[in-house]
PDB file of C-alpha atoms in Angstrom:
ATOM      1  CA  MET E  26     137.072 -66.449 170.967  1.00  0.00           C
ATOM      2  CA  HIS E  27     133.850 -66.231 168.864  1.00  0.00           C
ATOM      3  CA  GLY E  28     133.598 -69.220 166.959  1.00  0.00           C
ATOM      4  CA  PHE E  29     131.421 -67.655 164.136  1.00  0.00           C
ATOM      5  CA  LYS E  30     133.415 -64.921 163.825  1.00  0.00           C
ATOM      6  CA  VAL E  31     136.413 -66.305 163.387  1.00  0.00           C
ATOM      7  CA  VAL E  32     134.897 -68.107 160.809  1.00  0.00           C
ATOM      8  CA  ARG E  33     133.540 -65.344 159.508  1.00  0.00           C
ATOM      9  CA  ARG E  34     137.038 -63.638 158.997  1.00  0.00           C
ATOM     10  CA  TRP E  35     138.806 -67.210 157.810  1.00  0.00           C
ATOM     11  CA  LEU E  36     135.991 -66.909 154.782  1.00  0.00           C
ATOM     12  CA  SER E  37     136.976 -63.134 154.335  1.00  0.00           C
ATOM     13  CA  LEU E  38     140.383 -63.896 153.360  1.00  0.00           C
ATOM     14  CA  GLU E  39     139.935 -67.318 151.489  1.00  0.00           C
ATOM     15  CA  PRO E  40     139.027 -65.042 148.002  1.00  0.00           C
ATOM     16  CA  PHE E  41     142.867 -63.478 148.040  1.00  0.00           C
ATOM     17  CA  VAL E  42     143.731 -67.798 148.757  1.00  0.00           C
ATOM     18  CA  LEU E  43     141.431 -68.883 145.449  1.00  0.00           C
ATOM     19  CA  GLY E  44     143.073 -65.923 143.609  1.00  0.00           C
ATOM     20  CA  PHE E  45     147.088 -67.319 145.046  1.00  0.00           C
ATOM     21  CA  LEU E  46     145.644 -70.985 143.623  1.00  0.00           C
ATOM     22  CA  VAL E  47     144.198 -70.232 140.685  1.00  0.00           C
ATOM     23  CA  LEU E  48     147.878 -68.760 139.571  1.00  0.00           C
ATOM     24  CA  ALA E  49     149.663 -70.594 141.315  1.00  0.00           C
ATOM     25  CA  GLY E  50     147.538 -73.819 139.623  1.00  0.00           C
ATOM     26  CA  PHE E  51     149.213 -72.609 136.746  1.00  0.00           C
ATOM     27  CA  SER E  52     152.533 -73.269 137.310  1.00  0.00           C
ATOM     28  CA  PHE E  53     151.790 -77.322 138.332  1.00  0.00           C
ATOM     29  CA  PRO E  54     153.017 -79.931 134.975  1.00  0.00           C
ATOM     30  CA  ASP E  55     150.337 -81.563 133.857  1.00  0.00           C
ATOM     31  CA  ALA E  56     149.822 -84.595 135.085  1.00  0.00           C
ATOM     32  CA  ASP E  57     150.126 -84.028 138.684  1.00  0.00           C
ATOM     33  CA  ARG E  58     147.911 -80.355 138.527  1.00  0.00           C
ATOM     34  CA  TRP E  59     145.032 -81.498 140.266  1.00  0.00           C
ATOM     35  CA  SER E  60     146.573 -83.372 143.402  1.00  0.00           C
ATOM     36  CA  ARG E  61     148.904 -80.421 144.079  1.00  0.00           C
ATOM     37  CA  TRP E  62     146.545 -78.202 143.901  1.00  0.00           C
ATOM     38  CA  VAL E  63     144.918 -80.189 146.415  1.00  0.00           C
ATOM     39  CA  VAL E  64     147.343 -80.113 148.855  1.00  0.00           C
ATOM     40  CA  LEU E  65     148.143 -76.271 148.241  1.00  0.00           C
ATOM     41  CA  ALA E  66     145.065 -75.204 148.567  1.00  0.00           C
ATOM     42  CA  SER E  67     144.675 -76.833 152.661  1.00  0.00           C
ATOM     43  CA  LYS E  68     147.652 -76.151 153.623  1.00  0.00           C
ATOM     44  CA  VAL E  69     147.167 -72.383 152.313  1.00  0.00           C
ATOM     45  CA  SER E  70     143.563 -73.141 153.622  1.00  0.00           C
ATOM     46  CA  LEU E  71     145.130 -74.507 156.945  1.00  0.00           C
ATOM     47  CA  SER E  72     148.039 -72.260 157.763  1.00  0.00           C
ATOM     48  CA  LEU E  73     145.523 -68.620 156.846  1.00  0.00           C
ATOM     49  CA  TRP E  74     143.232 -70.388 159.880  1.00  0.00           C
ATOM     50  CA  ALA E  75     145.797 -71.027 162.558  1.00  0.00           C
ATOM     51  CA  MET E  76     146.884 -67.641 161.265  1.00  0.00           C
ATOM     52  CA  VAL E  77     143.482 -66.298 162.434  1.00  0.00           C
ATOM     53  CA  VAL E  78     142.618 -68.172 165.488  1.00  0.00           C
ATOM     54  CA  LEU E  79     145.755 -67.247 166.663  1.00  0.00           C
ATOM     55  CA  THR E  80     145.055 -63.569 166.164  1.00  0.00           C
ATOM     56  CA  GLU E  81     141.910 -63.880 167.844  1.00  0.00           C
ATOM     57  CA  ALA E  82     142.681 -66.116 170.753  1.00  0.00           C
ATOM     58  CA  VAL E  83     146.100 -63.942 171.775  1.00  0.00           C
ATOM     59  CA  ALA E  84     146.676 -60.000 172.529  1.00  0.00           C
ATOM     60  CA  TRP E  85     147.607 -58.188 169.472  1.00  0.00           C
ATOM     61  CA  LEU E  86     151.011 -56.988 172.486  1.00  0.00           C
ATOM     62  CA  ASP E  87     151.731 -60.521 173.134  1.00  0.00           C
ATOM     63  CA  LEU E  88     152.200 -61.726 170.413  1.00  0.00           C
ATOM     64  CA  LEU E  89     154.899 -58.976 168.841  1.00  0.00           C
ATOM     65  CA  ARG E  90     156.330 -59.519 172.598  1.00  0.00           C
ATOM     66  CA  VAL E  91     156.624 -63.266 171.372  1.00  0.00           C
ATOM     67  CA  LEU E  92     157.653 -62.465 167.786  1.00  0.00           C
ATOM     68  CA  ARG E  93     160.391 -60.031 169.683  1.00  0.00           C
ATOM     69  CA  SER E  94     161.656 -62.930 171.596  1.00  0.00           C
ATOM     70  CA  TYR E  95     161.429 -65.438 168.650  1.00  0.00           C
ATOM     71  CA  LYS E  96     164.094 -62.282 167.087  1.00  0.00           C
ATOM     72  CA  VAL E  97     161.952 -61.737 164.307  1.00  0.00           C
ATOM     73  CA  PRO E  98     163.866 -58.293 163.412  1.00  0.00           C
ATOM     74  CA  PRO E  99     162.532 -55.211 164.438  1.00  0.00           C
ATOM     75  CA  PHE E 100     161.930 -53.345 161.330  1.00  0.00           C
ATOM     76  CA  PHE E 101     158.420 -56.094 161.057  1.00  0.00           C
ATOM     77  CA  ILE E 102     157.778 -55.753 164.101  1.00  0.00           C
ATOM     78  CA  SER E 103     157.480 -51.766 163.870  1.00  0.00           C
ATOM     79  CA  THR E 104     155.933 -51.972 160.476  1.00  0.00           C
ATOM     80  CA  LEU E 105     152.834 -54.619 162.702  1.00  0.00           C
ATOM     81  CA  GLU E 106     153.054 -51.495 165.275  1.00  0.00           C
ATOM     82  CA  LEU E 107     152.066 -49.756 163.306  1.00  0.00           C
ATOM     83  CA  MET E 108     149.932 -51.392 161.117  1.00  0.00           C
ATOM     84  CA  SER E 109     147.860 -51.913 164.365  1.00  0.00           C
ATOM     85  CA  ARG E 110     147.182 -48.218 165.290  1.00  0.00           C
ATOM     86  CA  TYR E 111     147.196 -46.986 161.708  1.00  0.00           C
ATOM     87  CA  LEU E 112     143.848 -49.564 160.916  1.00  0.00           C
ATOM     88  CA  VAL E 113     141.830 -47.472 163.116  1.00  0.00           C
ATOM     89  CA  VAL E 114     142.344 -44.141 161.365  1.00  0.00           C
ATOM     90  CA  PHE E 115     142.448 -45.590 158.131  1.00  0.00           C
ATOM     91  CA  ARG E 116     139.088 -47.711 158.584  1.00  0.00           C
ATOM     92  CA  ASP E 117     137.553 -43.990 160.792  1.00  0.00           C
ATOM     93  CA  GLU E 118     138.505 -42.278 157.612  1.00  0.00           C
ATOM     94  CA  ALA E 119     137.050 -45.294 155.516  1.00  0.00           C
ATOM     95  CA  HIS E 120     133.599 -44.774 157.208  1.00  0.00           C
ATOM     96  CA  ARG E 121     133.366 -40.675 156.561  1.00  0.00           C
ATOM     97  CA  MET E 122     134.641 -41.405 152.869  1.00  0.00           C
ATOM     98  CA  LYS E 123     131.696 -43.415 151.777  1.00  0.00           C
ATOM     99  CA  ASN E 124     129.281 -41.811 153.908  1.00  0.00           C
ATOM    100  CA  ALA E 125     130.086 -38.704 152.501  1.00  0.00           C
ATOM    101  CA  ARG E 126     129.900 -40.619 149.253  1.00  0.00           C
ATOM    102  CA  ARG E 127     126.735 -41.907 149.522  1.00  0.00           C
ATOM    103  CA  SER E 128     124.792 -38.239 150.583  1.00  0.00           C
ATOM    104  CA  ARG E 129     126.383 -37.078 147.333  1.00  0.00           C
ATOM    105  CA  SER E 130     125.667 -40.106 144.803  1.00  0.00           C
ATOM    106  CA  PHE E 131     122.195 -40.858 143.936  1.00  0.00           C
ATOM    107  CA  CYS E 132     123.078 -43.418 140.831  1.00  0.00           C
ATOM    108  CA  SER E 133     122.247 -47.122 140.651  1.00  0.00           C
ATOM    109  CA  ARG E 134     123.873 -48.550 138.458  1.00  0.00           C
ATOM    110  CA  LYS E 135     125.931 -51.662 139.187  1.00  0.00           C
ATOM    111  CA  ALA E 136     129.031 -50.388 136.243  1.00  0.00           C
ATOM    112  CA  HIS E 137     129.337 -46.612 138.226  1.00  0.00           C
ATOM    113  CA  TYR E 138     129.059 -48.076 141.507  1.00  0.00           C
ATOM    114  CA  TRP E 139     131.699 -49.881 141.373  1.00  0.00           C
ATOM    115  CA  HIS E 140     133.829 -46.598 139.353  1.00  0.00           C
ATOM    116  CA  LEU E 141     133.479 -44.736 142.266  1.00  0.00           C
ATOM    117  CA  GLU E 142     134.406 -47.769 144.905  1.00  0.00           C
ATOM    118  CA  ALA E 143     137.615 -47.243 142.842  1.00  0.00           C
ATOM    119  CA  SER E 144     137.863 -43.626 142.817  1.00  0.00           C
ATOM    120  CA  VAL E 145     136.837 -44.295 146.608  1.00  0.00           C
ATOM    121  CA  GLY E 146     139.686 -46.777 147.699  1.00  0.00           C
ATOM    122  CA  ALA E 147     142.131 -44.678 145.441  1.00  0.00           C
ATOM    123  CA  GLN E 148     141.538 -41.114 147.228  1.00  0.00           C
ATOM    124  CA  LEU E 149     141.347 -43.296 151.100  1.00  0.00           C
ATOM    125  CA  PHE E 150     145.062 -44.290 150.083  1.00  0.00           C
ATOM    126  CA  ILE E 151     146.217 -41.303 149.227  1.00  0.00           C
ATOM    127  CA  ARG E 152     144.193 -39.336 152.359  1.00  0.00           C
ATOM    128  CA  ALA E 153     145.430 -41.869 154.574  1.00  0.00           C
ATOM    129  CA  LEU E 154     149.216 -41.890 153.341  1.00  0.00           C
ATOM    130  CA  ASN E 155     148.767 -37.374 153.391  1.00  0.00           C
ATOM    131  CA  ARG E 156     147.396 -37.874 157.205  1.00  0.00           C
ATOM    132  CA  SER E 157     150.259 -40.982 158.097  1.00  0.00           C
ATOM    133  CA  GLU E 158     152.729 -38.064 157.612  1.00  0.00           C
ATOM    134  CA  ARG E 159     151.305 -35.666 158.999  1.00  0.00           C
ATOM    135  CA  ILE E 160     151.376 -37.794 162.540  1.00  0.00           C
ATOM    136  CA  TYR E 161     155.043 -38.966 162.078  1.00  0.00           C
ATOM    137  CA  ALA E 162     156.311 -35.205 161.332  1.00  0.00           C
ATOM    138  CA  ALA E 163     154.329 -34.440 164.592  1.00  0.00           C
ATOM    139  CA  LEU E 164     155.726 -37.459 166.988  1.00  0.00           C
ATOM    140  CA  SER E 165     159.282 -36.114 165.543  1.00  0.00           C
ATOM    141  CA  ALA E 166     158.611 -32.798 166.462  1.00  0.00           C
ATOM    142  CA  ARG E 167     158.239 -34.524 169.509  1.00  0.00           C
ATOM    143  CA  GLY E 168     161.167 -36.270 169.863  1.00  0.00           C
ATOM    144  CA  ARG E 169     159.423 -39.345 169.686  1.00  0.00           C
ATOM    145  CA  ASN E 170     162.147 -41.726 167.513  1.00  0.00           C
ATOM    146  CA  VAL E 171     159.557 -43.571 165.103  1.00  0.00           C
ATOM    147  CA  SER E 172     161.975 -44.901 162.116  1.00  0.00           C
TER     148      SER E 172
END
């Protein structure tokens, strides 16, 4: 387990925590807002840190086996399994689309860049969904029970 890698992964997830905390901060009463916000921020950040360390220290299949032994619902475990399998496909598709966009785009304005990134993200989602449906159909045709 590499410390820098764990810290980098944890810090890459912290903006989501900050967004959650900003929205959650409005639900606290005015008198206790800051103290509750700090407690919530600490709990969420430490939970996220524990999750990152756990996923870095334990092999993915071992983690799924432990979840099965603790009687976690099979639907949740199969969702995690499929996510881990298709994450590589999703990353590969994103890399190909980003390279294609870079080779065809000549504009360097930030507003245009963000528009392109958003459209690539939407297209990536649609392409990944279509690809997953084709993979599901191929597995079903071969007699695999994937549901």
